[in-house]
Each structure stands twice: as C-alpha cells, then as structure tokens.
Coordinates of C-alpha atoms in Angstrom, one line a residue:
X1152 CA 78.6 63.6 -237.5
X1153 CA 78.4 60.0 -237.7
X1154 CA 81.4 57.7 -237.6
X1155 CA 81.3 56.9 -241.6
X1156 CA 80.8 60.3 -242.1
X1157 CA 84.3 62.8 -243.3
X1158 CA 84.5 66.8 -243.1
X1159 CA 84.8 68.1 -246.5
X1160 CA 85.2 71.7 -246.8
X1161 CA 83.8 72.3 -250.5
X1162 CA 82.2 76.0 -251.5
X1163 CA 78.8 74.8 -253.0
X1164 CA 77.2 75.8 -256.0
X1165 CA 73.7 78.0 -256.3
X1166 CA 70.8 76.2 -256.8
X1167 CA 70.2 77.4 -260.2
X1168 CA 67.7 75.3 -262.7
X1169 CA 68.0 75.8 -266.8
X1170 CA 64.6 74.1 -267.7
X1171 CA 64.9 71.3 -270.4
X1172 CA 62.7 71.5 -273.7
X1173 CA 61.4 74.9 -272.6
X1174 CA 59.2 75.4 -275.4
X1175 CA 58.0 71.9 -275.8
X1176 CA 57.1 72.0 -272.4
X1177 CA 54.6 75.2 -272.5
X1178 CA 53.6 73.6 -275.6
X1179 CA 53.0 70.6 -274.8
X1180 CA 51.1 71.6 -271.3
X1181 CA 49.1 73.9 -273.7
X1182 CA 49.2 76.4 -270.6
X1183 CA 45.9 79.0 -270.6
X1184 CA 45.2 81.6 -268.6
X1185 CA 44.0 81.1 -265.1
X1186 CA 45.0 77.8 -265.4
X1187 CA 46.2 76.2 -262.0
X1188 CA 48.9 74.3 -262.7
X1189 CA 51.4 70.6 -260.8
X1190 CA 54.9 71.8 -261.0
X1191 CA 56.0 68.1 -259.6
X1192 CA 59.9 69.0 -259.1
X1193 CA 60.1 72.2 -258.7
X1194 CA 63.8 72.4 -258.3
X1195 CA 65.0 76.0 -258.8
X1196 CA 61.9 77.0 -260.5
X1197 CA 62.9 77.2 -263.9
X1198 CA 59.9 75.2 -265.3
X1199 CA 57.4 76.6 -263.0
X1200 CA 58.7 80.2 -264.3
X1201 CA 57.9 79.2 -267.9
X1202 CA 54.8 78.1 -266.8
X1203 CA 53.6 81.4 -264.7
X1204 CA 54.6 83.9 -268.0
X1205 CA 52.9 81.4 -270.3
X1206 CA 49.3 82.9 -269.8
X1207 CA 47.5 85.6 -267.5
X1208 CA 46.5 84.4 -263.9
X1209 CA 48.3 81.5 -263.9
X1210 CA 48.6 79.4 -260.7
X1211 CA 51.1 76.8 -259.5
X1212 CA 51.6 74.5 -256.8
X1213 CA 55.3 73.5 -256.7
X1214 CA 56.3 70.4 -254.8
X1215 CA 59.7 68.8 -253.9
X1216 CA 61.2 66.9 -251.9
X1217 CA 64.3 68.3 -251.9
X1218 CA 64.5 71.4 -248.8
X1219 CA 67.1 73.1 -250.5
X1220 CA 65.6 73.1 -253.9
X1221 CA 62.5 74.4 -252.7
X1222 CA 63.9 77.2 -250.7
X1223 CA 65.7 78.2 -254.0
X1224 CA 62.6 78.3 -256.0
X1225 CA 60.9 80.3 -253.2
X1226 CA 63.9 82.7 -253.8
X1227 CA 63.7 82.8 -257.7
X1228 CA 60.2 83.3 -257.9
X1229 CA 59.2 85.1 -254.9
X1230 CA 58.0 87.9 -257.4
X1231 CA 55.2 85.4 -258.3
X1232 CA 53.7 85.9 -254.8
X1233 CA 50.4 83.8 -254.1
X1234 CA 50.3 82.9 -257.1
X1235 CA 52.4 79.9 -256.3
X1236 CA 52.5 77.5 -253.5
X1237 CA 54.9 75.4 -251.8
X1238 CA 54.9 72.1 -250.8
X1239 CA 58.1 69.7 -249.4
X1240 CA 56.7 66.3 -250.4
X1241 CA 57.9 63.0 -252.6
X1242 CA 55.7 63.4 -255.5
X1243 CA 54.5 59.9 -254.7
X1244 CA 53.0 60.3 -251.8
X1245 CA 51.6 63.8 -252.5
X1246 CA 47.7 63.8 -252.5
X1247 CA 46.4 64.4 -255.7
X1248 CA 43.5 66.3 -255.5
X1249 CA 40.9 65.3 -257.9
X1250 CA 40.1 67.0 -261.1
X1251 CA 42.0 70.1 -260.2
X1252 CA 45.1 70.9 -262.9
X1253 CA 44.8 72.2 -266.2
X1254 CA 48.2 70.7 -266.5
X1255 CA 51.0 68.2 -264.8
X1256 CA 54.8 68.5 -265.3
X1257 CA 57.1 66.3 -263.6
X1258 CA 61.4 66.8 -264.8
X1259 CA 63.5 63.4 -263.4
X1260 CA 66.3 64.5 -264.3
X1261 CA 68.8 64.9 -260.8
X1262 CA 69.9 69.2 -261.1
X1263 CA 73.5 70.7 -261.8
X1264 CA 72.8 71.5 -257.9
X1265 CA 72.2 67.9 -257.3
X1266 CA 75.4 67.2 -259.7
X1267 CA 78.0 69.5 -258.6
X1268 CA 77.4 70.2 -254.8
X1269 CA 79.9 67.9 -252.9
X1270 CA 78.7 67.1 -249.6
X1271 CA 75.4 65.4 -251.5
X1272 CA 77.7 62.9 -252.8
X1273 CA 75.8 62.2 -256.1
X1274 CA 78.6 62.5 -257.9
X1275 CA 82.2 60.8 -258.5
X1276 CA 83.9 63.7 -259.8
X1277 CA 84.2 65.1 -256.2
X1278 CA 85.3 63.8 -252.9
X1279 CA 82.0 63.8 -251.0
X1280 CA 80.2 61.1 -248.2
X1281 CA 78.1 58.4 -249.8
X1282 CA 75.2 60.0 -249.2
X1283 CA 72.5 60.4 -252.4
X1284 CA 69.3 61.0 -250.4
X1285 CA 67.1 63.8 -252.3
X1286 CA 65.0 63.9 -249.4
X1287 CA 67.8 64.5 -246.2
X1288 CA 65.3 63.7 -243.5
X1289 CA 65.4 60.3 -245.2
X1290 CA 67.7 57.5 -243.3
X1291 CA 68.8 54.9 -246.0
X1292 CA 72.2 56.2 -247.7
X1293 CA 74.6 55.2 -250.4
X1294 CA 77.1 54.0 -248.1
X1295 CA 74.3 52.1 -246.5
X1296 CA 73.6 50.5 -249.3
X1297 CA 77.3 49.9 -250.4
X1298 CA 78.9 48.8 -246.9
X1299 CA 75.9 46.7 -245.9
X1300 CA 73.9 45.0 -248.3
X1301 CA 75.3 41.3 -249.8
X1302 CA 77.5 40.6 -253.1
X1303 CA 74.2 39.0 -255.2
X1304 CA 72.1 42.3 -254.0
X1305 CA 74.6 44.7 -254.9
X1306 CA 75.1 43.2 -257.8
X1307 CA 71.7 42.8 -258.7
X1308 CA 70.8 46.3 -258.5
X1309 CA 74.0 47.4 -260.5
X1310 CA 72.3 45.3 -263.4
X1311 CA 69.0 46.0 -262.7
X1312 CA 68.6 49.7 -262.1
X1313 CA 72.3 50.9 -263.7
X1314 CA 71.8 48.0 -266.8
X1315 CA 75.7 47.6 -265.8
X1316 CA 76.7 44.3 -267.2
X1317 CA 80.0 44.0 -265.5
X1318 CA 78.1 43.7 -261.9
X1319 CA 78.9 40.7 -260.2
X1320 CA 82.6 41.4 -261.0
X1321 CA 82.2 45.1 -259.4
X1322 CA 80.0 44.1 -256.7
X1323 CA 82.9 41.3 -255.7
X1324 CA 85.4 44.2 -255.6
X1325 CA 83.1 46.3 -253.3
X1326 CA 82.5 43.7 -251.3
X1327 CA 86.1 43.0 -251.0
X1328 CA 87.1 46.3 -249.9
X1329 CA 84.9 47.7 -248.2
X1330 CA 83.9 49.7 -246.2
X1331 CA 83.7 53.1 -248.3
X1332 CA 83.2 56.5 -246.8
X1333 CA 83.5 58.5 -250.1
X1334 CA 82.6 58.8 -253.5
X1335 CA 86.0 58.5 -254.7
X1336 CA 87.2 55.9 -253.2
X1337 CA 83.8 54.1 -254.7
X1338 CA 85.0 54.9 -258.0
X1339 CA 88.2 54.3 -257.7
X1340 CA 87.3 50.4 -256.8
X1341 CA 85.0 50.6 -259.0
X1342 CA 87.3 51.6 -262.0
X1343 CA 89.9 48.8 -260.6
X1344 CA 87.4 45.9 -260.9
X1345 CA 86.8 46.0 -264.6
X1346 CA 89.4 46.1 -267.2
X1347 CA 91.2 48.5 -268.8
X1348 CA 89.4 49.0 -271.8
X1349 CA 86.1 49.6 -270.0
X1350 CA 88.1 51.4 -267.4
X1351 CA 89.4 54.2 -269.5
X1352 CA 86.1 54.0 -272.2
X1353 CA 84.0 56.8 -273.1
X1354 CA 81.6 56.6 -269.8
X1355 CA 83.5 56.3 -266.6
X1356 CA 82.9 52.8 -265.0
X1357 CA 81.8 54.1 -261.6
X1358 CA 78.5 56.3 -263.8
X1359 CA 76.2 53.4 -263.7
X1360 CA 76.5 52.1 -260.5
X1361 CA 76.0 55.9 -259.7
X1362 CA 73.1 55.9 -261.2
X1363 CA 71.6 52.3 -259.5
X1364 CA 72.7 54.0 -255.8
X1365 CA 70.7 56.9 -256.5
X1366 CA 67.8 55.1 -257.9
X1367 CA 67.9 52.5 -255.2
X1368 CA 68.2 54.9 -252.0
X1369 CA 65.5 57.4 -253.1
X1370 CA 62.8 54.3 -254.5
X1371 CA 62.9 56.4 -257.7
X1372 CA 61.2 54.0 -259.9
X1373 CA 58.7 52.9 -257.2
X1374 CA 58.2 56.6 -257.0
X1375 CA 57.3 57.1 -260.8
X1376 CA 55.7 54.8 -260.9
X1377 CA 52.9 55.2 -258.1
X1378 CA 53.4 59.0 -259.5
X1379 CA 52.4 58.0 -263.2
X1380 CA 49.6 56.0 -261.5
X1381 CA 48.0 58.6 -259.3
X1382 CA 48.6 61.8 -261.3
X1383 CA 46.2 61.8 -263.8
X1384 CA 43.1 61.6 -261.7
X1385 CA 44.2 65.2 -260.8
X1386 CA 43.5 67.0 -264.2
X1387 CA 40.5 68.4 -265.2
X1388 CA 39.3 66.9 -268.5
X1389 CA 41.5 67.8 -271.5
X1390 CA 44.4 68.7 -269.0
X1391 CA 47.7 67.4 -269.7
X1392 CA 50.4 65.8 -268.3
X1393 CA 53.9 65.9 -269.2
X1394 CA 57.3 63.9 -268.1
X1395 CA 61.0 64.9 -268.8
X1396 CA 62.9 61.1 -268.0
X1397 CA 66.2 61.0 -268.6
X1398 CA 67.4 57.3 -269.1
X1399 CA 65.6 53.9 -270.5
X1400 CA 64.2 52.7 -267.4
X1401 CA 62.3 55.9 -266.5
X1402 CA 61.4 56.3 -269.8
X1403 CA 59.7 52.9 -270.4
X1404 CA 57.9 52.7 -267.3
X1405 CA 56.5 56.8 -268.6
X1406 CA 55.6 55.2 -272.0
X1407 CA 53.8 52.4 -270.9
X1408 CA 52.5 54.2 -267.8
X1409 CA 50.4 57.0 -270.1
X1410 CA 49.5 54.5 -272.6
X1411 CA 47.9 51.8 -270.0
X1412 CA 46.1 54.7 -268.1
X1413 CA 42.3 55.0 -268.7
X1414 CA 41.8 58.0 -268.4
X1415 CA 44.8 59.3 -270.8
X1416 CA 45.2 59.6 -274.4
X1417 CA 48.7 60.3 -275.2
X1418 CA 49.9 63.0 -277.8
X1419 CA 53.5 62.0 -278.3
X1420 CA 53.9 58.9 -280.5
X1421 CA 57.5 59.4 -280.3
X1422 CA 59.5 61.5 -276.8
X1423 CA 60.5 64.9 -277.9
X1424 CA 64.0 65.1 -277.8
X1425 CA 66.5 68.7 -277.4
X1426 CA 67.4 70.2 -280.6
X1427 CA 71.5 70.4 -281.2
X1428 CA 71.5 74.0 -280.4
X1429 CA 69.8 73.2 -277.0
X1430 CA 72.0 70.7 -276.2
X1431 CA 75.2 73.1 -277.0
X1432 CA 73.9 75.4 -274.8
X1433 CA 72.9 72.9 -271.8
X1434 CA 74.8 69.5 -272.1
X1435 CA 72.7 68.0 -269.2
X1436 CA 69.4 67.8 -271.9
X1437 CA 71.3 65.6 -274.1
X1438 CA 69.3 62.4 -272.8
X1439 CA 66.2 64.1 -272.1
X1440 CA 63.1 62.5 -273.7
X1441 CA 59.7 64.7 -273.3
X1442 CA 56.2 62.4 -273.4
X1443 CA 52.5 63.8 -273.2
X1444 CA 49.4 62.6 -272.6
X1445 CA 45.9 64.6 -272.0
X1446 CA 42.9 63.5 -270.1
X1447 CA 39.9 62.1 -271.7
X1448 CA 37.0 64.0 -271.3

C-alpha cells in the first residue's frame, strides 16, 4: 500500500449488469443467426446475453478492460461455453479484425459495480482512495491527477471534460488544500468552494469534476474516439454498429463519428432514448442515448 493510499474495509457489491435499451439494442444490431458478434464492454454480460438468445449459433467475442468485469461475465455466461470469447483489452487498442462482425456494440456508461464498490473510488457517496482507473494495471490515478497537476490544468479539465463552469474557483480550492487521499474529502472541498446555492442544488457539486477525473485518467474520449475510428472496418457489409453514450461529450463525438465515417450509413437520425417505464425500473438509463449506423456494402 502506498503512502497516499487508506485501508477501507467496505463489503463490495456483485458485479451484476442490467443492459440499457435491451430491445433497441437487439434491434438495432438486427442480430441473425450464426452471426459472430463485438461485445466492446462486456461488463457483467448483460448485453452480450441479449445478444447470444437473439438468434441460433450466435457467437461473441467480449472484450474489457476491466479484470473484474470480465471475470463476472465469464461467470454469468459460462453456460454459453465456446460460443463466447474473452479478451482483457481497452477497446482502443483492440485489433479489429477486418470484415469480421455481423454487428458492434459498445455501452460507455461506468456500471453500478463501477458506482457502488468503494475501494474503486469512482464515487463521492463513499469514502474510498482516489483511484478511478477502469483498467488497475494502469498507473495514472485520481489523486495523481488531483494532488499533482497545476491550478490552470485542473481547472481546465473540470470545464473541459466535466463542462463545470465554476472551475477555476474549485480548482483554487483543490489546490489550496491539498493533498487529498479520499473521495470525500474531494467532495467535501469541492462543495466548500462554490456557493451555497450550487452547493446544496439538485446535482451535487463534486458530480462533474467526478466525471472530468474519470474521463481524464482512463483517456476516455481519446479512447472513443480511436474506437469509433477503427471499428467499422471490422463489420462485414450491412453489419451494424451500435453505441450507448451517456453524456454530451460522448455523444457528440458518436454522432459526428458515424456520420464522417465512409464506410457507415447511419440509421438513427435522432439517439434512442429509455422509455419512462425503463427508467423506473433502472434509474442509471436515464441519460442513455442509443446511435446506429450499418456498413455500406
């Protein structure tokens, strides 16, 4: 344990995974029979279990580049048995194979797992290490990032990647106080360095600069982004692929991603969005915006 690092004692959560927009998904994939199939994030499986009872013979190759999210899909769909395989990779730098998938799914959205288990540090609501990294063999961290980076970058990538537009004042009060060790004491300066109105508003201060720590320490945009580039090359003509984002910024660089790709036609004029009942039953999907776009043939 490193000297920035705290011993929390936290029972964690399963790695479970309710798949967003279920039915758009299979839909929108068109999945067929003994079609081989990209599950980009895996995570617990959820999608790629849609995906495998869509149609007969279906094959997927699941990829993450989370360890413990692919050992819980190995787990949930063991019953599956060849029929899907398993790769720990960054869908970035995963090696498309050319003309290979019937169909491409990719879900951005960070899991309940993700969410709710303590010692990842992703989240505000528990006392947890600054941590954030998706993939743990990775070195950069949150509290990296937060206890040794400078005022103007800090407070550039609060605006930039959390669209935060009290982030000089926050990134002053970091700077001030630091260093952090744990995600409370974050938000806690966080929520201190704005005023009260914003402090006690309907999103919690400390949410977007969340969000720009996460993005920043696992290159997320940079990691669409080479991902939106290089998938399509992988599907067989008249395959599809389809992206879940979950906030503006991933979902611009999506729309204008399929729609400046040559070799894509895109199908969705407008993201698909959860129906109320869906987002009653899983509050999570409530930002989740669903874009497709086949291959040319």
């Amino acid at each position: 344990m490193s000297p920035n690092q705290i011993d929390i004692d936290i029972e964690e959560p399963a790695f479970s995974h309710i798949p967003v927009l279920p039915q758009a998904v299979i839909e929108g994939l068109a999945v067929r029979a003994e079609g081989h199939y990209l599950d980009a994030t895996v995570g617990g499986g959820g999608h790629t279990r849609l995906i495998l009872e869509a149609a007969p013979d279906v094959r997927v190759t699941a990829i993450d580049q989370d360890e413990d999210a692919l050992a819980a899909a190995q787990k949930e769909l063991a019953e599956f048995g060849e029929r899907v395989t398993f790769i720990h990779t960054n869908f970035a730098a995963y090696e498309f194979p050319p003309s290979t998938f019937a169909g491409i799914l990719a879900d951005l959205g960070v899991s309940s797992y993700h969410l709710d288990t303590a010692n990842r540090g992703f989240s505000f609501r528990h006392e947890a290490n600054l941590d954030m990294r998706m993939n743990t063999q990775q070195s950069l961290t949150a509290a990296d990032v937060i206890n040794e980076w400078d005022e103007a970058e800090l407070a550039d990538i609060f605006f930039k990647y959390g669209e935060e537009r009290l982030s000089r004042r926050i990134a002053k009060r970091i700077v001030e106080q630091r260093p952090f060790e744990t995600t409370t004491e974050l938000a806690q300066a966080i929520a201190y360095s704005v005023p009260p109105k914003y402090r006690y508003g309907r999103i919690n201060p400390a949410t977007r600069v969340f969000q720009a720590l996460r993005i920043v320490v696992n290159d997320e945009l940079k990691s669409l982004e080479t991902f939106v580039d290089k998938a399509p090359q992988a599907l067989v003509p008249g395959g599809r692929i389809a992206i879940i984002s979950f906030h503006s910024l991933e979902d611009r660089l999506v729309k204008h991603g399929l729609r400046n790709s040559p070799l894509l036609q895109v199908l969705t004029k407008k993201p698909i969005t959860p129906h109320e009942e869906e987002i009653v039953n899983n509050p999570r999907s409530r930002s989740a915006k669903l874009r497709v776009a086949q291959r040319v043939r």
